[in-house]
Short mmCIF file of C-alpha atoms in Angstrom, two decimals:
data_model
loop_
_atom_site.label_atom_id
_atom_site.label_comp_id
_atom_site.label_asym_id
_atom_site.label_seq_id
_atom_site.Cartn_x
_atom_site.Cartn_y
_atom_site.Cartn_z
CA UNK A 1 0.00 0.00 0.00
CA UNK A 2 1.61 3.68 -0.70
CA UNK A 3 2.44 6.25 1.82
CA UNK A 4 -0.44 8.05 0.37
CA UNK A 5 -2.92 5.81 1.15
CA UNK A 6 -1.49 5.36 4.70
CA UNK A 7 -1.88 8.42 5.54
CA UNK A 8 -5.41 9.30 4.19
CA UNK A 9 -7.04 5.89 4.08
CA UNK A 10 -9.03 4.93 0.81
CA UNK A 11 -11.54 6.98 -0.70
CA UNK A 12 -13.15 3.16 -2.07
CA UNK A 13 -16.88 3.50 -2.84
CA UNK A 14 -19.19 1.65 -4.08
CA UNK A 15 -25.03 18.51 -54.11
CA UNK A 16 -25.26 20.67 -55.65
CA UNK A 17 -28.24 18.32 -57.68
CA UNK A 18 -28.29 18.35 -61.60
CA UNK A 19 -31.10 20.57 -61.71
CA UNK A 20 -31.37 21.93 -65.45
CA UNK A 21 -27.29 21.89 -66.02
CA UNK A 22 -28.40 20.42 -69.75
CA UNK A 23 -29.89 23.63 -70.74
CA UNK A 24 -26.72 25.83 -70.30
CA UNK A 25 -24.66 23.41 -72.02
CA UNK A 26 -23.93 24.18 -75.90
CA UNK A 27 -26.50 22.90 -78.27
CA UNK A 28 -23.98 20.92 -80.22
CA UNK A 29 -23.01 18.88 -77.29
CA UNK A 30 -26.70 17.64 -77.19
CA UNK A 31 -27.31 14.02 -77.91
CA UNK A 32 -30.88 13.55 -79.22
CA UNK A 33 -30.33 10.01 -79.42
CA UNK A 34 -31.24 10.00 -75.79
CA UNK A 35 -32.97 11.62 -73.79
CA UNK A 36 -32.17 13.84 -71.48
CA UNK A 37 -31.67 13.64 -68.19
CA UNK A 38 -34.13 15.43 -66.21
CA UNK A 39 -36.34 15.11 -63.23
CA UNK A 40 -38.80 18.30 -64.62
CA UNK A 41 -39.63 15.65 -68.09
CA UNK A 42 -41.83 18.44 -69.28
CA UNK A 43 -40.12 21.51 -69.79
CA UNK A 44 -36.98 19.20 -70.81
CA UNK A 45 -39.04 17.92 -74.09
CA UNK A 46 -39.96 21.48 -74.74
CA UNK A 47 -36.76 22.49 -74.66
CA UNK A 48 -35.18 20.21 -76.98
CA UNK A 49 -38.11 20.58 -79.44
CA UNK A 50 -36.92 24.35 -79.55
CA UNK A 51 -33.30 23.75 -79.74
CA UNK A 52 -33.83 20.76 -82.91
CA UNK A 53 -35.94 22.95 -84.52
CA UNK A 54 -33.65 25.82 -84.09
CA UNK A 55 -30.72 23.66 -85.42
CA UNK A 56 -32.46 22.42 -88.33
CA UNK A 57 -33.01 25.68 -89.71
CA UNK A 58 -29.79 27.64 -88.86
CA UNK A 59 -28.35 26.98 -92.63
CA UNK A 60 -31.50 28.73 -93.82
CA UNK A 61 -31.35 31.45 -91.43
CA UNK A 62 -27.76 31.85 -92.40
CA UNK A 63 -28.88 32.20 -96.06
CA UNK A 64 -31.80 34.59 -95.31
CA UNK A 65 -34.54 32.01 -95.83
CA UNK A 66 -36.50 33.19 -92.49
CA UNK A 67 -35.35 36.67 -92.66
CA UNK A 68 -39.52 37.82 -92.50
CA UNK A 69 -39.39 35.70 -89.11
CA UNK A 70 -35.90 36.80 -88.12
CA UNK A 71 -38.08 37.27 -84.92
CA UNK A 72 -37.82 33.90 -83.90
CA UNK A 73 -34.72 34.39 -83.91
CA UNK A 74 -34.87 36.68 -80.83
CA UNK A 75 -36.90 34.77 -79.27
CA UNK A 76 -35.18 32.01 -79.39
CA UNK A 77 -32.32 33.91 -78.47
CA UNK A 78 -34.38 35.54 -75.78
CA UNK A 79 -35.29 32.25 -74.04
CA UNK A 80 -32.24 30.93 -73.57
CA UNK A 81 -31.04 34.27 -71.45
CA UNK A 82 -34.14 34.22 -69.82
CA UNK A 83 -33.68 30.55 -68.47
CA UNK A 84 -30.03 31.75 -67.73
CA UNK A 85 -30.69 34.29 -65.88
CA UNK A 86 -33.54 32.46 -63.67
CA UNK A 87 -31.15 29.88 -62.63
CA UNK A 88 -29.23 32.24 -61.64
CA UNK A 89 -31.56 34.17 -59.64
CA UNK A 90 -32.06 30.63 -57.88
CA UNK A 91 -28.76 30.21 -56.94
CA UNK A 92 -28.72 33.71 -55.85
CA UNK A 93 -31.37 32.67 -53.33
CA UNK A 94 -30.32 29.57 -52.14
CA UNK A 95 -27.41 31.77 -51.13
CA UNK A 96 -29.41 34.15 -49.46
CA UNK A 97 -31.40 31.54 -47.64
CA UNK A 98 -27.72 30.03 -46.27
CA UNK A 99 -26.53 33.11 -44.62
CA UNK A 100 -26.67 33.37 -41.34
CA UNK A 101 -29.48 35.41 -39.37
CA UNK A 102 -28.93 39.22 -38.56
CA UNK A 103 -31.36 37.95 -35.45
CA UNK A 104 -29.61 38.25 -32.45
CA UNK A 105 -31.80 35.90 -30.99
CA UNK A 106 -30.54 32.06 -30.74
CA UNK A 107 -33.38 29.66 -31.38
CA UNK A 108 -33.15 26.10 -30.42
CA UNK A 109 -32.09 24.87 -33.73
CA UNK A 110 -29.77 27.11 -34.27
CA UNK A 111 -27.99 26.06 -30.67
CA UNK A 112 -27.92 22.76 -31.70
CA UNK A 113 -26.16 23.22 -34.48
CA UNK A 114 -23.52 25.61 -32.46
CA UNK A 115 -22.84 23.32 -29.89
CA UNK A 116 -22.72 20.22 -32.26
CA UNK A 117 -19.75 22.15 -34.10
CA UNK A 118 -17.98 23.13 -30.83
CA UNK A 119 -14.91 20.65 -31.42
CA UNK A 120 -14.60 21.44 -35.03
CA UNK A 121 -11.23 20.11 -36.29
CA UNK A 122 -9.60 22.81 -35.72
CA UNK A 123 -10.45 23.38 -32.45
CA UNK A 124 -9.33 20.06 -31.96
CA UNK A 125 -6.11 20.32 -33.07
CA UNK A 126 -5.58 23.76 -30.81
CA UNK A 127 -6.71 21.57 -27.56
CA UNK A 128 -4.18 18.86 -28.58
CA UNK A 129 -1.60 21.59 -28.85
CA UNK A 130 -2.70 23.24 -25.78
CA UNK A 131 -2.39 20.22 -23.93
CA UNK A 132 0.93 18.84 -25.32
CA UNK A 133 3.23 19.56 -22.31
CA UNK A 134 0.98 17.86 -19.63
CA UNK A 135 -0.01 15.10 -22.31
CA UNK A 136 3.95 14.05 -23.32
CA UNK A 137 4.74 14.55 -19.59
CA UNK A 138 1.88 12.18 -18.13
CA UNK A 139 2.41 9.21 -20.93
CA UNK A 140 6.12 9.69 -20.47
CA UNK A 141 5.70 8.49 -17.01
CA UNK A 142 3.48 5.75 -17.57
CA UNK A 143 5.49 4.43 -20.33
CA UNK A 144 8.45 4.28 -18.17
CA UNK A 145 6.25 2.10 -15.27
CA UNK A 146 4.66 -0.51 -17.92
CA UNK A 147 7.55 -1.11 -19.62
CA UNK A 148 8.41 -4.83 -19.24
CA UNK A 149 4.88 -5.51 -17.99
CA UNK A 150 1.91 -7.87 -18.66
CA UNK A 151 -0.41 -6.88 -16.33
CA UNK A 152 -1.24 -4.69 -14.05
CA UNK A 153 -0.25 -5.36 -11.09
CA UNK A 154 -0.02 -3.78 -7.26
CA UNK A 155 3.68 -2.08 -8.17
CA UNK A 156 1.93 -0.39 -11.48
CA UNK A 157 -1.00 0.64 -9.66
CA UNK A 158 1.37 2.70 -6.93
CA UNK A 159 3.88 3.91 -9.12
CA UNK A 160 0.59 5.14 -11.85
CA UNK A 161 -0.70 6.91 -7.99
CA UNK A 162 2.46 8.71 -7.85
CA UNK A 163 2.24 10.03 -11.69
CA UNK A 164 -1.10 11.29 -11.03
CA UNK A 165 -0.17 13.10 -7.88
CA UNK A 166 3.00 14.35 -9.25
CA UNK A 167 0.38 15.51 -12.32
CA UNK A 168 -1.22 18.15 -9.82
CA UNK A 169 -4.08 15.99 -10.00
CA UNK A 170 -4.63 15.93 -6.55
CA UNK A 171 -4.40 13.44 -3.49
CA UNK A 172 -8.13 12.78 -2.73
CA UNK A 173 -8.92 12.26 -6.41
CA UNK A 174 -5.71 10.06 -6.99
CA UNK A 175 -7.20 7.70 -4.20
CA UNK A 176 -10.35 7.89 -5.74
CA UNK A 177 -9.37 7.23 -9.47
CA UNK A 178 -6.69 4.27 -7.86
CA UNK A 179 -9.09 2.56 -5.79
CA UNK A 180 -11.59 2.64 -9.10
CA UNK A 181 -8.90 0.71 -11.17
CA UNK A 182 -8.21 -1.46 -8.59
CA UNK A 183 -11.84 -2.83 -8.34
CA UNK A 184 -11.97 -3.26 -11.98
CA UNK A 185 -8.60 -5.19 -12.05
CA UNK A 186 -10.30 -7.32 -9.00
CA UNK A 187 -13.54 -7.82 -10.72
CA UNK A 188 -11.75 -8.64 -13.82
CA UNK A 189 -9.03 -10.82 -12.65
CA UNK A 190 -6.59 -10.07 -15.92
CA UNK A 191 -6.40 -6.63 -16.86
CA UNK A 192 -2.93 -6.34 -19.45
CA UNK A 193 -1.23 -2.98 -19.39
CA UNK A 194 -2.12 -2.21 -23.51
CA UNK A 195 -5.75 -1.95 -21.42
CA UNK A 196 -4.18 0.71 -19.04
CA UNK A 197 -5.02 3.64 -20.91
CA UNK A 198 -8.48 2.84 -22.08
CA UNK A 199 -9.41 2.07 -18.52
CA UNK A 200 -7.12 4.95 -16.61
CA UNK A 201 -9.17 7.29 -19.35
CA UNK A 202 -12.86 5.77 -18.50
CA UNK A 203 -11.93 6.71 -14.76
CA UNK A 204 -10.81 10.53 -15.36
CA UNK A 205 -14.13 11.16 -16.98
CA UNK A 206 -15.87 9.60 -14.43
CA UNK A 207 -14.57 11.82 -11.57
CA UNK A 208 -15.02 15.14 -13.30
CA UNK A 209 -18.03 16.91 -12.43
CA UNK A 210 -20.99 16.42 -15.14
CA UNK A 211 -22.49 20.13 -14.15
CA UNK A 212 -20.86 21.32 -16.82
CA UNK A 213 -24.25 20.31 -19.02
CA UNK A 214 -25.50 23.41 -17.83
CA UNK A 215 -23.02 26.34 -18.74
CA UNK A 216 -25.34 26.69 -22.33
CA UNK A 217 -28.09 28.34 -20.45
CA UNK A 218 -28.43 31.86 -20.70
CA UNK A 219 -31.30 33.72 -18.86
CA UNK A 220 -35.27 34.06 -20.49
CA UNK A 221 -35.00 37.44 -18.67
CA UNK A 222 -32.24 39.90 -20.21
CA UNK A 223 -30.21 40.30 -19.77
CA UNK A 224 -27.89 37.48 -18.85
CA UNK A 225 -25.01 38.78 -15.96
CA UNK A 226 -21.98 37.10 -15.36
CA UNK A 227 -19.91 38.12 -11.88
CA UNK A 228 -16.35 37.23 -12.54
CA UNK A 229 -13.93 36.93 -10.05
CA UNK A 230 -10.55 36.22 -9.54
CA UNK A 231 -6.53 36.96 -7.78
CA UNK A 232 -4.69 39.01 -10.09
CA UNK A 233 -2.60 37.86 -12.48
CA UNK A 234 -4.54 34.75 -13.22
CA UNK A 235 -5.73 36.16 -16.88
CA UNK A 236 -9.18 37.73 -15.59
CA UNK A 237 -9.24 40.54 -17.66
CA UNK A 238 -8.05 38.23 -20.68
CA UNK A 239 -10.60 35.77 -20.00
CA UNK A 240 -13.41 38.44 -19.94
CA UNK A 241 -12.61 39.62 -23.32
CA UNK A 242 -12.18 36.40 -24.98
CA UNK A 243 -15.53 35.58 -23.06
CA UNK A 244 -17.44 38.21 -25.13
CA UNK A 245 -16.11 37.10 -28.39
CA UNK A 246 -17.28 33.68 -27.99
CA UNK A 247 -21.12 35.14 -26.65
CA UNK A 248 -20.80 37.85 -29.53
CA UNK A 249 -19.90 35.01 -32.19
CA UNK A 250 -23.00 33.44 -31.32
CA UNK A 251 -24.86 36.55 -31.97
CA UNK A 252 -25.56 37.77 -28.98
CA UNK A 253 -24.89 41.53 -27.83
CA UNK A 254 -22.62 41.97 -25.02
CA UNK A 255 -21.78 44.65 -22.59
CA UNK A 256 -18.60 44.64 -20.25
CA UNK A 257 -18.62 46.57 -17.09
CA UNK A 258 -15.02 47.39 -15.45
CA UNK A 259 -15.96 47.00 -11.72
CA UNK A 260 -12.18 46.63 -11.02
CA UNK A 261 -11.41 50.04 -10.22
CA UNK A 262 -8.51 49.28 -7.64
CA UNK A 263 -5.87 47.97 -10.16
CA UNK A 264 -4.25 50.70 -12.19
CA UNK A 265 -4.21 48.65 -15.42
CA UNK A 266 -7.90 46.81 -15.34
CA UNK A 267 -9.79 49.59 -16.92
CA UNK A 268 -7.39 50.17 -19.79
CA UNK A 269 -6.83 46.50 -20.11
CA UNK A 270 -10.53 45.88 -20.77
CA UNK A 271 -10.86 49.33 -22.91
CA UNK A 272 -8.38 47.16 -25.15
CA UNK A 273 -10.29 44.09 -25.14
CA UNK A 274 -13.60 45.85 -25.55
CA UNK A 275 -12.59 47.81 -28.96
CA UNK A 276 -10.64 44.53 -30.15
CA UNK A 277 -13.90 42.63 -30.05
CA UNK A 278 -16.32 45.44 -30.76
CA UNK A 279 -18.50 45.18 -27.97
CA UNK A 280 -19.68 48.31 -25.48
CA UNK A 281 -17.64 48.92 -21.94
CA UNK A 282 -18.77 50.82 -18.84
CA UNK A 283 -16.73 52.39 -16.87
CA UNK A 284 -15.77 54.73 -13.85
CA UNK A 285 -12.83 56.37 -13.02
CA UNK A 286 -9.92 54.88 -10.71
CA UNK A 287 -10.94 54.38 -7.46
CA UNK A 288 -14.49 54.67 -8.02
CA UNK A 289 -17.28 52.30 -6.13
CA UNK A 290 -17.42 48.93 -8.03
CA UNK A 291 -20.68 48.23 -7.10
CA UNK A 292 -21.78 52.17 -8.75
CA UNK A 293 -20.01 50.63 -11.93
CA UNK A 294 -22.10 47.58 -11.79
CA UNK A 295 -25.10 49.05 -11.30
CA UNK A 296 -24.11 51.68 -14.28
CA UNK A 297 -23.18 48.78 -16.63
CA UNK A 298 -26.12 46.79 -15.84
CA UNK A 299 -28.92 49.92 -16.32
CA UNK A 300 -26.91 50.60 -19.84
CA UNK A 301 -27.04 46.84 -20.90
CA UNK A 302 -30.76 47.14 -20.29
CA UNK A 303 -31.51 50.27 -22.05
CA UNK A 304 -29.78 48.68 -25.46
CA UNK A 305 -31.44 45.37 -25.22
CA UNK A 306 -28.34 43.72 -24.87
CA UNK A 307 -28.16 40.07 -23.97
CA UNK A 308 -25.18 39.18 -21.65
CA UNK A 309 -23.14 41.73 -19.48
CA UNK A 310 -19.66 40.73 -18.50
CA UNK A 311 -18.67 42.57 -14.90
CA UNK A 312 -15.14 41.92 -13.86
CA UNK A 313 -14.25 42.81 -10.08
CA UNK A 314 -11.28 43.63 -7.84
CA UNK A 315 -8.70 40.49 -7.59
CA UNK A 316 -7.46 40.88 -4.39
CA UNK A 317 -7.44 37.80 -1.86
CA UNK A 318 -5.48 39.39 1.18
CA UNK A 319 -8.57 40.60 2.50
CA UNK A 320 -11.25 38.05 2.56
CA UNK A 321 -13.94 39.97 4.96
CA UNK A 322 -13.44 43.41 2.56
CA UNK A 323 -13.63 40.98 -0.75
CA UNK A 324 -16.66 39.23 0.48
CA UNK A 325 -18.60 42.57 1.64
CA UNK A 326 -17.56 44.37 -1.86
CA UNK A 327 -19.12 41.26 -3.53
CA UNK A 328 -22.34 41.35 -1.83
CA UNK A 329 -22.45 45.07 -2.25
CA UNK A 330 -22.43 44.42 -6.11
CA UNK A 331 -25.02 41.69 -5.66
CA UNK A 332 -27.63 43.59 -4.26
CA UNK A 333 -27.29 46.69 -6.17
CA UNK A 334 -27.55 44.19 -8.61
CA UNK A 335 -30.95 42.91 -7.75
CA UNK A 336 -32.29 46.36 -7.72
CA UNK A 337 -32.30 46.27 -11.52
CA UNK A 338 -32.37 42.37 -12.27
CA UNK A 339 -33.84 40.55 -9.41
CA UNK A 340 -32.31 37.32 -10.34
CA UNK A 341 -28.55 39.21 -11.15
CA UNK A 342 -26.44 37.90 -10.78
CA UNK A 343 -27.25 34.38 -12.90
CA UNK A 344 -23.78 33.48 -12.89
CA UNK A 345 -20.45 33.74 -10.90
CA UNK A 346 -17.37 32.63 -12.87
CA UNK A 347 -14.02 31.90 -11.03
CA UNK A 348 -11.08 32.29 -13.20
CA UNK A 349 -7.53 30.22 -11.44
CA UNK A 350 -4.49 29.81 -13.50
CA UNK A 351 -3.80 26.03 -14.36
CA UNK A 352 -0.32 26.51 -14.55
CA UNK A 353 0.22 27.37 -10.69
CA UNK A 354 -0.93 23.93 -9.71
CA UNK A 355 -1.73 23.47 -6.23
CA UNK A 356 -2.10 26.99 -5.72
CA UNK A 357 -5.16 26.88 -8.10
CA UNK A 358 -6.26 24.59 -5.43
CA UNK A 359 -6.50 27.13 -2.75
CA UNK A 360 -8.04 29.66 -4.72
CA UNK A 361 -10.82 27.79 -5.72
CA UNK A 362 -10.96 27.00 -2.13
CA UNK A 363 -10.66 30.82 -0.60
CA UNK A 364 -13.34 32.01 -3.06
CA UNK A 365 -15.46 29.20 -2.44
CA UNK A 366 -15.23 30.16 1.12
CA UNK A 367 -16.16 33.92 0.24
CA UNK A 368 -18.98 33.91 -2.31
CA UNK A 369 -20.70 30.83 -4.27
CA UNK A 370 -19.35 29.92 -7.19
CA UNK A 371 -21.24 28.21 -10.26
CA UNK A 372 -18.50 27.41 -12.51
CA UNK A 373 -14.60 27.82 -13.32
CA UNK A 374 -12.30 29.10 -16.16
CA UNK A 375 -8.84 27.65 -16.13
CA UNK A 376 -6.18 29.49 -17.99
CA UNK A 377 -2.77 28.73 -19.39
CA UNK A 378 -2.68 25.25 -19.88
CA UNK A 379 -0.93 25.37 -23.06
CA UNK A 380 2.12 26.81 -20.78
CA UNK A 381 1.97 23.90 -18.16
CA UNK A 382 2.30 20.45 -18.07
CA UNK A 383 -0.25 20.56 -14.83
CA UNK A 384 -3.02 20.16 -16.66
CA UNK A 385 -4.10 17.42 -14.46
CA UNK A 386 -5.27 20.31 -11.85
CA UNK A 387 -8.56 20.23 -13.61
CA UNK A 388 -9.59 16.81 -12.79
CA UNK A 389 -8.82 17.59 -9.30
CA UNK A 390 -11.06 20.87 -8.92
CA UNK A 391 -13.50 19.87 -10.43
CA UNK A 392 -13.66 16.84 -8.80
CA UNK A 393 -12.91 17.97 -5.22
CA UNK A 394 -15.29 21.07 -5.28
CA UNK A 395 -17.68 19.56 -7.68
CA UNK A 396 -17.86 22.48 -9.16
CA UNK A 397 -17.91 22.92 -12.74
CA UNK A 398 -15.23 23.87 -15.42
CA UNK A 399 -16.92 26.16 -18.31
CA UNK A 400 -14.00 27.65 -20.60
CA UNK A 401 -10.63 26.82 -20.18
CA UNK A 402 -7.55 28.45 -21.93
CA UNK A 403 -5.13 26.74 -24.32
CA UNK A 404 -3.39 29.64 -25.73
CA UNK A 405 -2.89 33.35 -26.71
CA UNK A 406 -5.70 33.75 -29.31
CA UNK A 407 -9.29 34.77 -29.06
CA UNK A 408 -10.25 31.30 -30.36
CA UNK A 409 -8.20 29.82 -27.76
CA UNK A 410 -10.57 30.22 -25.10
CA UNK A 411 -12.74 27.36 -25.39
CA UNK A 412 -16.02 25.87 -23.78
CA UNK A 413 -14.77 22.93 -21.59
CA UNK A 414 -16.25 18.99 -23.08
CA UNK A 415 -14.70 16.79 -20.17
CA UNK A 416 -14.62 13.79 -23.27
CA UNK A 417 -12.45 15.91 -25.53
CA UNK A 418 -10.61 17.17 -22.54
CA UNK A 419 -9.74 13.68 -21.33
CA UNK A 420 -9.30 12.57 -25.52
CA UNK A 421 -6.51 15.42 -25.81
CA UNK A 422 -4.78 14.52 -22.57
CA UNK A 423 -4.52 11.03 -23.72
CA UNK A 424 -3.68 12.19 -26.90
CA UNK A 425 0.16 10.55 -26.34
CA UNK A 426 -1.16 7.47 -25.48
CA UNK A 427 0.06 5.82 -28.72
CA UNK A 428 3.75 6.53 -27.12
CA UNK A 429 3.99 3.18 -25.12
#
């Protein structure tokens, strides 16, 4: 048994169709030994009456034999541009049609069809890339403890505890993933070490907190307001703007409101962020009551209709009674506009401080409720394994997390495609 489980005992519990292509192809390429292909049977006959009859009498119109009904000519000529020029006007309109909505509103189908395409391949890849460093590190490990090995045995199991730990993912949900395997290999009997990965991965999913199903719901009642909170220095201000791309790209107006008027560099930061993605900011001078901001940014979102407002708020932790009466200042000034404001309270922790993103979580927690994380900089770690253990410790659950420097590199957190990326390596050993 390892010193780990000594000490705090087990955690064990039980096309494009061919519609009418024929008629803008050159008479001479017609075939009238067959007949053409076309679903519309009627206007096709027509249409190569009119072009055999036209063809048997071009010789004579070239020697002036219908010059009294040179008008059928024209006509001729006529309705062939005219048949152009309505298939063109069709395809005009099927492109029309396919353009995206101007409405800012997001019906149902439309969502579906958002969130279906949130893993695109190229967001894909960028996850994969973000999570290289903790990915190569973690497989390294493991292919250095199954090396030689059949099965999986007591001396895997501890030395795959210590990888996990050492991963930042966290004592409590080490023992918790461990004990899981080992009940499997029980129940089992033979579990080979090829399976090691495909169960190890089963087991991460498993343990991270399935609340997440809920970050997609945005408020009948606009607007939707978001309280985010965090130290400084763990990419708030970052994580705001790149926050009201992703709610603008789904067409949805947003308003920021800089309630962080005790850092020197908040308001401009967000002033940058706020022009960059083209979205309206509120804002006081230095020094100025947060909650007054909030309650500014929240009557302005109102007034233009908008649909989600964004309030950052001071990041400092060295004073958890001041912190905690500022924040319920803002909430209740809040209410006096939205009853139901704020609908969301969004802790942002830095993934690449590892344990330390522990005891934020934990601090904050302690301070004001929170309904769901962002996680930054996990492209510049290999800690990434500090997600599994917040969110399974404080079952609390992770809604963006951040896997690089651009504004698509926020992205909304899918604990499969999370747990597919980190064992992206796994093809190593």
């Amino acid at each position: 048994m390892s010193f780990f489980k000594k000490l705090f005992g087990s955690s064990k519990k039980k096309d494009i169709s061919s519609t009418n292509d024929d008629t803008l192809k050159d008479d001479n390429l017609i075939d009238k030994s067959k007949p053409p292909i076309n679903k519309k049977k009627s206007n096709t006959k027509k249409q190569v009456v009119e072009k055999d009859f036209f063809k048997e009498n071009q010789t004579d119109i070239k020697q002036g034999k219908f010059d009294k009904n040179a008008s059928f000519v024209n006509k001729s000529s006529d309705l062939k541009k005219e048949k152009v020029s309505k298939k063109k006007s069709i395809y005009k309109k099927e492109v029309v049609l396919n353009k995206p909505s101007d409405n800012k509103k997001i019906d149902k189908q439309t969502k579906k069809s958002i969130f279906s395409n949130f893993f695109s391949k190229q967001k894909k890849q960028s996850l994969d890339k973000g999570l290289e460093k903790t990915s190569s590190s973690f497989f390294n490990k493991i292919s250095k403890v199954i090396v030689g090995k059949s099965k999986v045995d007591d001396e895997v199991l501890d030395e795959l505890e210590e990888i996990l730990i050492s991963s930042d993912v966290g004592v409590k949900t080490t023992l918790k993933i461990i004990d899981r395997i080992e009940s499997r290999v029980s129940r089992d009997k033979y579990i080979g070490s090829n399976e090691l990965d495909i169960i190890l991965k089963e087991e991460i999913i498993g343990v991270i907190d399935s609340g997440v199903e809920n970050q997609f719901i945005i408020s009948n009642k606009k607007p939707h307001v978001i309280l985010v909170v965090g130290v400084n220095g763990v990419g708030k201000t970052t994580s705001i703007g790149k926050m009201a791309n992703h709610y603008k790209s789904l067409g949805l107006k947003v308003v920021i409101g800089a309630s962080d008027t005790f850092r020197a560099a908040a308001i401009e930061q967000l002033e940058i962020w706020a022009k960059r993605v083209d979205v309206d900011l509120i804002k006081q001078e230095m020094g100025s009551d947060p909650a007054s901001v909030a309650f500014d940014t929240l009557e302005s979102a109102i007034n233009k209709n908008a649909d989600v407002v964004l309030i950052d708020t001071a990041g400092r932790l060295h004073n958890k009674v001041n912190l905690m009466n500022e924040l319920g200042k803002i909430k209740r000034v809040l209410q006096k506009k939205n009853t139901d404001a704020p609908h969301e309270v969004i802790l942002v922790i830095d993934g690449s401080t590892g344990q330390n993103a522990f005891e934020q979580a934990k601090q904050f927690s302690n301070v004001t409720e929170i309904t769901s994380l962002v996680v930054t900089k996990l492209d510049g770690t290999a800690k990434g394994g500090v997600v599994l253990g917040i969110s399974d410790q404080f079952k609390i659950p992770i809604k963006f997390i951040g896997i690089g420097e651009g504004l698509e590199d926020l992205q909304l957190f899918n604990k499969k495609e999370f747990v597919n990326s980190f064992f992206n390596k796994s093809k190593k050993y």
